[in-house]
XYZ file of C-alpha atoms in Angstrom:
479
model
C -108.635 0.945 -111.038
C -105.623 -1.331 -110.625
C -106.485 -4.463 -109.094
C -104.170 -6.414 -107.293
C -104.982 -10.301 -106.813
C -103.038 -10.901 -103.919
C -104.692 -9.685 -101.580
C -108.161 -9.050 -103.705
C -107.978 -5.479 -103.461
C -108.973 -2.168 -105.746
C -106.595 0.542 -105.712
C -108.734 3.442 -105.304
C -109.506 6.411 -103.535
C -112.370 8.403 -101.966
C -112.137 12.026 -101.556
C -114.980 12.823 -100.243
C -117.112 11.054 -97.756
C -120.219 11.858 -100.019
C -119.058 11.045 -102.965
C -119.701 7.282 -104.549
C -117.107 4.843 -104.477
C -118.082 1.563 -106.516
C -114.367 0.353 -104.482
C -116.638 0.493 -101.351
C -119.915 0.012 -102.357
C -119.907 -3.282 -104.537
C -117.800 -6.336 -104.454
C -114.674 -5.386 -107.145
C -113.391 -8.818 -109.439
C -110.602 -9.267 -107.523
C -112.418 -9.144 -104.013
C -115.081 -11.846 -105.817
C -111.943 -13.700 -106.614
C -110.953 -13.384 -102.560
C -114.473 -14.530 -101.663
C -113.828 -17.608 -104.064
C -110.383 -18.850 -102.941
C -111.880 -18.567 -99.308
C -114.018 -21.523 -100.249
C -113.287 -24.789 -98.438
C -110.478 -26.525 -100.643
C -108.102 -29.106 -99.654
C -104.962 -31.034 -101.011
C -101.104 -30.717 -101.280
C -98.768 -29.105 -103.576
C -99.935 -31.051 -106.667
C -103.668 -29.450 -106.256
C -102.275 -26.083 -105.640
C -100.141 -26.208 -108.772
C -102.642 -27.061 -111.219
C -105.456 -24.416 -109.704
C -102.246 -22.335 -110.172
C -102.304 -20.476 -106.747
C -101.695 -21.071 -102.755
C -103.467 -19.462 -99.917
C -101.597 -17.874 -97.735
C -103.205 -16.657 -94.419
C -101.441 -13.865 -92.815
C -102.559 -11.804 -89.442
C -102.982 -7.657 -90.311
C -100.650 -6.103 -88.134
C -97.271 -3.662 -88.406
C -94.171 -6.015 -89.294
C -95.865 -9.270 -90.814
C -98.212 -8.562 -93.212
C -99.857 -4.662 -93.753
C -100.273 -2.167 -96.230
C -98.175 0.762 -97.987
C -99.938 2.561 -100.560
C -102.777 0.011 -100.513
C -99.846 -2.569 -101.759
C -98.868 -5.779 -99.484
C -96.234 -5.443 -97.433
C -94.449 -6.832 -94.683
C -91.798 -9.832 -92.741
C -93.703 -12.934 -93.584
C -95.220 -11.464 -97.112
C -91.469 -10.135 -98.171
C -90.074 -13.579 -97.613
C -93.143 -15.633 -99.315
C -92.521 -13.846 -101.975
C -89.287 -14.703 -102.232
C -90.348 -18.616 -101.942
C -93.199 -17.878 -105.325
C -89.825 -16.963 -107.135
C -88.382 -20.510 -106.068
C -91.272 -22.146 -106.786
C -91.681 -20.910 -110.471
C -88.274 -21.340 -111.703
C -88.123 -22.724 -114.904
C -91.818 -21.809 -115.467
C -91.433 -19.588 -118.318
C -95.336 -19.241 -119.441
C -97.090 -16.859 -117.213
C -99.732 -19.158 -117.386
C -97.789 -21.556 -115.652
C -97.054 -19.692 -112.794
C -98.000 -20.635 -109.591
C -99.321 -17.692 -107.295
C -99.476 -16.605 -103.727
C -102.775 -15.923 -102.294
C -102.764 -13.832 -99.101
C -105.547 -13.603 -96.953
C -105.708 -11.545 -93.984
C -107.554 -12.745 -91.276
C -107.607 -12.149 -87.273
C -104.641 -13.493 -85.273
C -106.996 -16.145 -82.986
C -108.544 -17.628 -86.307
C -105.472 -18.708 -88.174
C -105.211 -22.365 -87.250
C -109.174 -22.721 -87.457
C -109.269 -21.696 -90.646
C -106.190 -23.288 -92.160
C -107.938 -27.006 -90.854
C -110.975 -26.077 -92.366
C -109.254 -25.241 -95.294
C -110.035 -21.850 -95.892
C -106.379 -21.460 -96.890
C -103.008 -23.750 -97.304
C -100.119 -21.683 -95.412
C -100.811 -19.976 -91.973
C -97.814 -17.525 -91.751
C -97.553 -14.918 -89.180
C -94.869 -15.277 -86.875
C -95.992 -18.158 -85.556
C -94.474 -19.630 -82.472
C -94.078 -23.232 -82.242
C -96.312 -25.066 -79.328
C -97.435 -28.377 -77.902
C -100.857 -27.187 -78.447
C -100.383 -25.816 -82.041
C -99.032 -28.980 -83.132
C -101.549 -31.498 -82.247
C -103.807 -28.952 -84.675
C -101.123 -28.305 -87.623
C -98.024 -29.585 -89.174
C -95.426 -26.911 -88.897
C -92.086 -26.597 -91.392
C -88.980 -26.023 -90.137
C -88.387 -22.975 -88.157
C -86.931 -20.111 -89.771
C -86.194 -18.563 -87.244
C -84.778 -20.434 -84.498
C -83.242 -19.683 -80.743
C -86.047 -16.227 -80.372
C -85.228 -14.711 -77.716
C -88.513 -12.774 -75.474
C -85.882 -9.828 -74.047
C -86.659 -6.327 -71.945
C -87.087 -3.112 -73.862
C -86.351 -0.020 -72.577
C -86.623 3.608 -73.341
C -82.872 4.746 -73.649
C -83.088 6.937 -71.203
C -84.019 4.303 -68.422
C -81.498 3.721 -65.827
C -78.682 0.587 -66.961
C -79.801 -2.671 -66.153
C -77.643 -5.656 -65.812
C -79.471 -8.481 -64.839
C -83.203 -9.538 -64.629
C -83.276 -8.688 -60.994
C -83.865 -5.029 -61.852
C -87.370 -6.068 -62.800
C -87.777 -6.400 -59.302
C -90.631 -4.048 -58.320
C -91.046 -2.343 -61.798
C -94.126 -2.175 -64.282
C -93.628 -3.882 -67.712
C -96.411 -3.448 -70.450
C -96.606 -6.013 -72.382
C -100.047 -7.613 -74.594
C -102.485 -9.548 -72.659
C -102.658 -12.935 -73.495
C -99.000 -13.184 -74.960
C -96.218 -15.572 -73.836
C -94.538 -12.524 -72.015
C -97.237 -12.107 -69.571
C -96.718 -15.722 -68.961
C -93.091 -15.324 -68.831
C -92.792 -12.587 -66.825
C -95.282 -14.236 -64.095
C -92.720 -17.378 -63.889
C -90.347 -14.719 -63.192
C -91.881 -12.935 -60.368
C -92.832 -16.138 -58.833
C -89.108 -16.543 -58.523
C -88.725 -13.408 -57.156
C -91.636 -13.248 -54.186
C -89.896 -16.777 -53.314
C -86.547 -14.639 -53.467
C -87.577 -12.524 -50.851
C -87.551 -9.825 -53.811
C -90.404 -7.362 -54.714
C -92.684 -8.992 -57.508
C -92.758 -7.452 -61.346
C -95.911 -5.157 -61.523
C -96.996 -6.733 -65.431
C -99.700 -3.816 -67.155
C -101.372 -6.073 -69.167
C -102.454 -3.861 -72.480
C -105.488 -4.454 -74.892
C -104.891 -7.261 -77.230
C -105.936 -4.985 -79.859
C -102.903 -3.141 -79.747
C -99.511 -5.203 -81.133
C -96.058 -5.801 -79.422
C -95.203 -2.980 -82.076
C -97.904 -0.797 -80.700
C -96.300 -1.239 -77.432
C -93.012 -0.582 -78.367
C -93.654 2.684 -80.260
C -95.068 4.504 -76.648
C -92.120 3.031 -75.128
C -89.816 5.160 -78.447
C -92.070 8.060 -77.102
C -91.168 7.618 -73.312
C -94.492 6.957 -72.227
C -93.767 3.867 -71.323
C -91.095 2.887 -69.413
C -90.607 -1.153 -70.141
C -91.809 -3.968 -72.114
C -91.102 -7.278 -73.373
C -90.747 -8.585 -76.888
C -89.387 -10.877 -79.620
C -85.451 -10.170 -80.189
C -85.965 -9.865 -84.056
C -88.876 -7.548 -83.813
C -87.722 -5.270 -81.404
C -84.429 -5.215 -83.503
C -86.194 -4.056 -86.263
C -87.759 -1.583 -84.665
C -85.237 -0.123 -82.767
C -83.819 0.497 -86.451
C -86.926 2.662 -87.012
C -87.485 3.929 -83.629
C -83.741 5.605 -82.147
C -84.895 5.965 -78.309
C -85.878 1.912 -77.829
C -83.001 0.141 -76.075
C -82.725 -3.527 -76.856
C -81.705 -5.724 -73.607
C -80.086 -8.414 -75.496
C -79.089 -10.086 -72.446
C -81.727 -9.840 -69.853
C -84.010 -12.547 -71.696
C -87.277 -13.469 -69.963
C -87.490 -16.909 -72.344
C -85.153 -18.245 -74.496
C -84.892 -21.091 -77.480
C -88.206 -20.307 -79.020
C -88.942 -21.249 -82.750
C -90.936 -19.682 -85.043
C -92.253 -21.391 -88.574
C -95.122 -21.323 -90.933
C -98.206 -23.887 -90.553
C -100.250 -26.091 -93.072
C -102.579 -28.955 -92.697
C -101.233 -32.557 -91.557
C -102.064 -33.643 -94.929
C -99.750 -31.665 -97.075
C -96.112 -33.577 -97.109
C -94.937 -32.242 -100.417
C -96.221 -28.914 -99.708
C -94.168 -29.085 -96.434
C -90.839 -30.666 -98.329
C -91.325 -27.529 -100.456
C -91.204 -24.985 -97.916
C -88.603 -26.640 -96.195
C -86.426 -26.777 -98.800
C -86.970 -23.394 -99.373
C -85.884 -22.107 -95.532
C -83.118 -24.053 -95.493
C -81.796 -21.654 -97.940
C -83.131 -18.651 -96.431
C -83.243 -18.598 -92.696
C -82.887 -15.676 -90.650
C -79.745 -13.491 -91.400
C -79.444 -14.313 -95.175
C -83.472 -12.998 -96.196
C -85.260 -11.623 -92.927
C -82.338 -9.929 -91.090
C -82.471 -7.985 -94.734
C -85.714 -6.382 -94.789
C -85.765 -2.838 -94.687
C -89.059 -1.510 -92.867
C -87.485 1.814 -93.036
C -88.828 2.013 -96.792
C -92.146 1.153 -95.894
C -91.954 3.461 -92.186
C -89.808 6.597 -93.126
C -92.533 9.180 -93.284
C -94.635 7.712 -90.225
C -95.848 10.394 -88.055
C -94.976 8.146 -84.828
C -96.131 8.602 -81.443
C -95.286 11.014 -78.533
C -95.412 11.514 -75.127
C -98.578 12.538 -74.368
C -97.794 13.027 -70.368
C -94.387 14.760 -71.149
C -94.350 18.071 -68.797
C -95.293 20.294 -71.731
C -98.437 18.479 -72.220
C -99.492 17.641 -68.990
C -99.350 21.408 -68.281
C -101.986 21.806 -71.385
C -103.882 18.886 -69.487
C -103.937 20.283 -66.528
C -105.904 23.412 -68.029
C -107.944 21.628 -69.641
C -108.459 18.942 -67.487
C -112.336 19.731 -66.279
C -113.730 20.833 -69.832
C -112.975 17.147 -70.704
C -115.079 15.788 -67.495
C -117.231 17.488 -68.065
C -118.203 16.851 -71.513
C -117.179 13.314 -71.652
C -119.634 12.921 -68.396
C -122.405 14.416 -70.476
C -121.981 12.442 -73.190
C -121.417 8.982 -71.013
C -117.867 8.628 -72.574
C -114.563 7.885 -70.811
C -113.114 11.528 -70.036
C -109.113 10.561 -70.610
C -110.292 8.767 -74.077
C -111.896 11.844 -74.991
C -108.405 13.192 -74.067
C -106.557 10.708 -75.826
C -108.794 11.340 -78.918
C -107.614 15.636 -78.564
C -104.286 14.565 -78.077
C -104.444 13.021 -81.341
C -105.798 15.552 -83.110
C -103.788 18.549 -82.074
C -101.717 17.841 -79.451
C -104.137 19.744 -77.128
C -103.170 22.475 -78.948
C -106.045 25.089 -79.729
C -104.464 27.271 -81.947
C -103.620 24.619 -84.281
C -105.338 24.964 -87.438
C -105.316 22.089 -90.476
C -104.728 22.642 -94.444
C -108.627 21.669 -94.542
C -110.076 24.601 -91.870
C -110.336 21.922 -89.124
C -110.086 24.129 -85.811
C -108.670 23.678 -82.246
C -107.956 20.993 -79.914
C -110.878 18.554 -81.511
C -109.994 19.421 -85.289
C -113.688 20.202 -86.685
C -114.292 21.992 -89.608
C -117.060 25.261 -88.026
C -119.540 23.584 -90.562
C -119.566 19.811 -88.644
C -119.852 21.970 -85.153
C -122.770 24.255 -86.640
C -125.018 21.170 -88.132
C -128.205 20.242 -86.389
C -126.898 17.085 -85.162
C -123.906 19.060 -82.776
C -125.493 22.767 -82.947
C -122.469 24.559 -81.440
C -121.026 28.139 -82.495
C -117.655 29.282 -82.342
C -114.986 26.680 -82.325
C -112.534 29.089 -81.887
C -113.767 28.939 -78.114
C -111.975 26.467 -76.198
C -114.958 24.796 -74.214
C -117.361 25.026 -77.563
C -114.334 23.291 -79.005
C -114.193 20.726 -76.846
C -117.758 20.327 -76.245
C -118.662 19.739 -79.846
C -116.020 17.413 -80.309
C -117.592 15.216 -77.376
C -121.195 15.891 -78.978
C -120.325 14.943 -82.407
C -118.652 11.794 -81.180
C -121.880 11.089 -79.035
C -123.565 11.379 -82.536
C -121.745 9.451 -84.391
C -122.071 6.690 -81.169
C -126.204 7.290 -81.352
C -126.716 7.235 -85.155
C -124.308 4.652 -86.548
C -123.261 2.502 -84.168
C -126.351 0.761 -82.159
C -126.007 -2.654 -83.041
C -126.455 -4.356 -79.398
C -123.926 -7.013 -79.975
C -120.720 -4.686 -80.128
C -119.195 -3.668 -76.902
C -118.512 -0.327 -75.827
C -115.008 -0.366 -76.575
C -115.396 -1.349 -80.163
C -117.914 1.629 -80.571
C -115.517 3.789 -79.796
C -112.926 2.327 -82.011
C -116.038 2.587 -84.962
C -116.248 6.093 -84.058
C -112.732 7.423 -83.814
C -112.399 6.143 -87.614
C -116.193 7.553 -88.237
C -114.655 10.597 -87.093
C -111.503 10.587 -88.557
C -112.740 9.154 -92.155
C -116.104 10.331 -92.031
C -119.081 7.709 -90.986
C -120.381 6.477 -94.360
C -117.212 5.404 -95.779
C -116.590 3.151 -92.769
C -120.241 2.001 -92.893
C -119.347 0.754 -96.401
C -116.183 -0.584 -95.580
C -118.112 -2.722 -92.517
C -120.776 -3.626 -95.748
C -117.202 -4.794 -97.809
C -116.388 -6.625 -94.282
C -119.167 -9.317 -94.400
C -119.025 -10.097 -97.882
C -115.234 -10.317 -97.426
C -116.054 -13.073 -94.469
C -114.796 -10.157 -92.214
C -116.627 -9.397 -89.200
C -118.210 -5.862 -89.830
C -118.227 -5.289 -85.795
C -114.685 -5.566 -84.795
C -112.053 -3.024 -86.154
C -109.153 -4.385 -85.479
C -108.000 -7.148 -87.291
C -111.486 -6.569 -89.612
C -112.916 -3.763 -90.903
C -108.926 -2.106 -90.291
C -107.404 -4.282 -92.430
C -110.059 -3.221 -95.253
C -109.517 0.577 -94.115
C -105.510 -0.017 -94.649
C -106.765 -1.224 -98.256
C -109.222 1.300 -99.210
C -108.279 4.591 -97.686
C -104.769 3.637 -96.387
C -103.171 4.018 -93.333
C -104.031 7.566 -91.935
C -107.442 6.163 -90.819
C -106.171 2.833 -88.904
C -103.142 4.721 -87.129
C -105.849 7.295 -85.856
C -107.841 4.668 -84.140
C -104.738 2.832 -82.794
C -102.785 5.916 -81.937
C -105.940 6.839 -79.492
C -105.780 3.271 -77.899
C -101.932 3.898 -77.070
C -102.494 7.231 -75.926
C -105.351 6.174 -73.472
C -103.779 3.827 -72.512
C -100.487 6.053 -71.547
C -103.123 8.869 -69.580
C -104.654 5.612 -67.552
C -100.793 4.639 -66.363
C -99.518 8.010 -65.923
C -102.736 8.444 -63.639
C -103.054 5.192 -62.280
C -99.448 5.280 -61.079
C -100.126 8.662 -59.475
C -103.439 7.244 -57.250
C -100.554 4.766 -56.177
C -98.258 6.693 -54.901
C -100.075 8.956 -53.420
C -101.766 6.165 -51.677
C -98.313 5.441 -50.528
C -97.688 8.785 -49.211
C-alpha cells in the first residue's frame, strides 16, 4: 500500500465487492494524518514552516483539483506544486521541507472553512468578489481579464455578435455568475424589443466541464463559460467552438484565498505569481495526459438512438412507474450502460441494455429469468435499482435525487463498497449523504474514476432526454 500524504490517501484496490478492503474499512495513517491537519490551526507562514506543511483546500471537480490513478491532479494542484518547489529552495534536508497539504472539500464550504481554520490556502478557481473579500484576504490574481464567453457545438450556425442569443437556450450551472450574466443580458434585450435568452439552468452537481462535454457530444447546443477553461477543453474535446468574442462578462480576476491574518503567507504567494501568471505556468498544462483515454460523452438523442428510444420507450414507463423512479433517468442510466443496445455483451457476462450479470437478475432480491429478453432486461434493471433504493439507502434526511446518485454508483461499484466509502466519508469530515463533492471525491481515491463518471455521465444524460423532450412539448405547443 503506497500512501500518499497529500491528499491522505491509500493506493489500493478492491476487486471484488465481497472481498475485505482494510483501504475502506479502517482509517489508513495517512487518512489519520488528514483527520489531524483538519484540526482548527491558525497562524502565518512562520507557523506553517516549522509544523513543516500548509493546507491547501481545493474543490473535487475535472480541471482544478481530481484524481488520475488515485494520484492528485489538476490546474490549481499543478501550479501549487510548482510554488512548494519555490518555497523549498535552498532547503536541502528533507526534513526541512515544507509540504503542501490538499484537502478536498465541497465548493460552498471553502471560505467557511479556511476562517475557521480548517486549512491555510483556499484555491479553486476562485473568482474575486465584494462579498468574498469582506470574508478573506485574496493574493494577487493569477489570472486576470477572464473572460465568461458563448460555447458552441461546431456545428452551430456562425454567430457574430451577442444578439444571436436572442431567443436561444443556453445551459449553463445554476447558481453561477453566467446565469447572472446572461439575465443582465436578456434584460437588455426584452427592453430591445428583442426575444429574451431562454437560460436552462442545470444541477449544480454537474461542473461547467460537465456542461461543456454534452455540448462536445451535440446534445447541447450552447453554454457559457470561463475563457481559460473552455480553452482547455476545447483542446480535449475537437467539436466545442470557443466564441472568443461574444463575451457575456468581461475583466474578471481569479486568485487564491487565506485568512486576513496571514501577511507573509500572502507576500509569499504573491511573489510567487508574479513569476508565474497565466501563459508562462497555466496556459502550459497539458490535461490531455491526464484525459486521453476518457470514454467521453455522446449524443444520447442523436437519430440513431432516439430510434432505439423510441422502441423502447414504454418498457421504460413502465418499469420506472412500478418502481416509483423517473422513467428518462432510468433511460439515462441504459444509455449509460449500453447505449440502449441489447446485444451488447461486457468482458464480465454483463447482458443487454441494463448490463447485469444473469446471476444479479436471478437472486431473490430481483427474481427475474432470462436477461437475454428485452423487457426482463429492462425490468430487472429497474427492480434491482429499486433494491438497492429499499435496502441501502433509507436514511430520511437524503433527498431523492441523492438516492439515486447513491444507487447509480451502488450499481455500478457494487453497494457495500460505497457503504464503506460513505463509513470513510464521516471520519474524513465528509458528509456520507451527498455524492458529489463527498463520498465522489473518496470514490475517485479508492476505486478511481470509472465509478464517479458513471454517476455523473447519468446526470448529463438525463438531463439531455429532459431538453430534447421538454423542447419538443414546446413546440408542439406552438404548433
Amino acid at each position: 500500500m503506497d500512501l500518499d500524504l497529500r491528499t491522505g490517501l491509500a493506493d489500493s484496490t478492491d476487486s471484488s465487492d465481497g472481498s475485505t478492503d482494510d483501504a475502506l474499512l479502517i482509517l489508513t495513517e495517512a487518512d489519520r494524518l488528514l483527520v489531524r491537519a483538519q484540526r482548527p490551526a491558525f497562524g502565518d507562514l512562520d507557523e506553517m514552516q516549522k509544523r513543516k506543511y500548509i493546507r491547501v483546500l481545493v474543490a473535487f471537480g475535472r480541471t482544478n483539483f481530481f484524481f488520475d490513478k488515485g494520484r492528485p491532479r489538476g490546474f490549481e494542484y499543478d501550479l501549487l506544486m510548482e510554488y512548494e518547489k519555490q518555497l523549498n529552495q535552498g532547503r536541502k534536508s528533507p526534513n526541512d521541507k515544507v509540504k503542501l497539504f490538499f484537502i478536498p472539500v465541497p465548493f460552498d464550504e471553502l471560505l467557511t472553512k479556511l476562517r475557521n481554520g480548517e486549512g491555510d490556502i483556499a484555491a479553486a478557481g476562485l473568482t474575486v468578489t465584494p462579498e468574498r473579500a469582506q470574508q478573506v484576504s485574496f493574493t494577487r490574481p493569477y489570472i486576470s481579464n477572464v473572460k465568461e464567453v458563448v460555447v458552441t457545438h461546431a456545428a452551430y450556425p456562425a454567430m457574430t455578435s451577442l444578439n444571436d442569443l436572442s431567443g436561444k437556450s443556453v445551459l449553463v450551472r445554476r447558481g453561477s455568475s453566467y446565469v447572472t450574466h446572461l439575465r443582465m443580458l436578456s434584460e437588455r434585450f426584452d427592453k430591445s424589443g428583442l426575444a429574451s435568452i431562454k437560460i436552462n439552468e442545470a444541477d449544480p452537481r454537474l461542473s461547467t466541464e460537465d456542461i461543456l462535454e454534452m455540448v462536445d457530444s451535440g446534445a447541447v447546443d450552447l453554454t457559457v463559460a470561463d475563457e481559460h477553461v473552455a480553452t482547455m477543453w476545447s483542446a480535449l474535446l475537437s467539436n466545442l467552438r470557443v466564441q472568443s468574442s461574444l463575451a457575456v462578462h468581461k475583466g474578471g480576476a481569479i486568485a487564491w484565498a487565506t485568512r486576513p491574518n496571514s501577511p507573509q503567507l500572502i507576500e509569499s504567494l504573491n511573489a510567487f505569481i508574479k513569476e508565474n501568471r497565466k501563459g508562462s505556468l497555466i496556459g502550459n498544462i497539458l490535461f490531455s495526459r491526464y484525459y486521453k483515454n476518457n470514454r467521453w460523452i455522446t449524443n444520447p438523442v442523436s437519430a440513431e438512438d432516439r430510434e432505439r428510444l423510441v422502441q423502447m420507450r414504454g418498457l421504460f414507463e413502465t418499469y420506472a412507474a412500478r418502481y416509483d423512479m423517473d422513467w428518462l433517468e432510468l433511460v439515462a442510466q441504459g444509455y449509460q450502460e449500453s447505449g440502449l443496445d441489447q446485444s451488447r455483451r461486457s468482458s464480465a457476462g454483463a447482458i443487454g441494455v441494463m448490463q447485469l450479470l444473469q446471476s444479479t437478475a436471478s437472486d431473490r432480491s430481483v427474481g427475474i429469468d432470462d436477461i437475454h429478453d428485452l423487457e426482463n432486461n429492462i425490468h430487472a434493471g429497474a427492480k434491482y435499482m429499486a433494491h438497492l433504493l429499499s435496502r441501502y439507502l433509507t436514511d430520511p434526511e437524503m433527498d431523492r435525487a441523492v438516492k439515486m446518485d447513491f444507487a447509480w454508483a451502488s450499481y455500478n461499484a457494487g453497494p457495500n463498497r460505497i457503504r464503506r466509502l460513505r463509513e470513510l466519508a464521516r471520519e474524513r469530515q465528509l458528509d456520507p449523504n451527498r455524492w458529489f463533492a463527498n463520498v465522489e471525491v473518496l470514490a475517485a481515491e479508492k476505486i478511481g474514476r470509472e465509478t464517479v463518471d458513471y454517476v455523473r455521465n447519468i446526470n448529463k444524460y438525463a438531463i439531455a432526454y429532459k431538453l430534447f423532450f421538454n423542447a419538443q412539448r414546446d413546440a408542439a405547443g406552438a404548433n
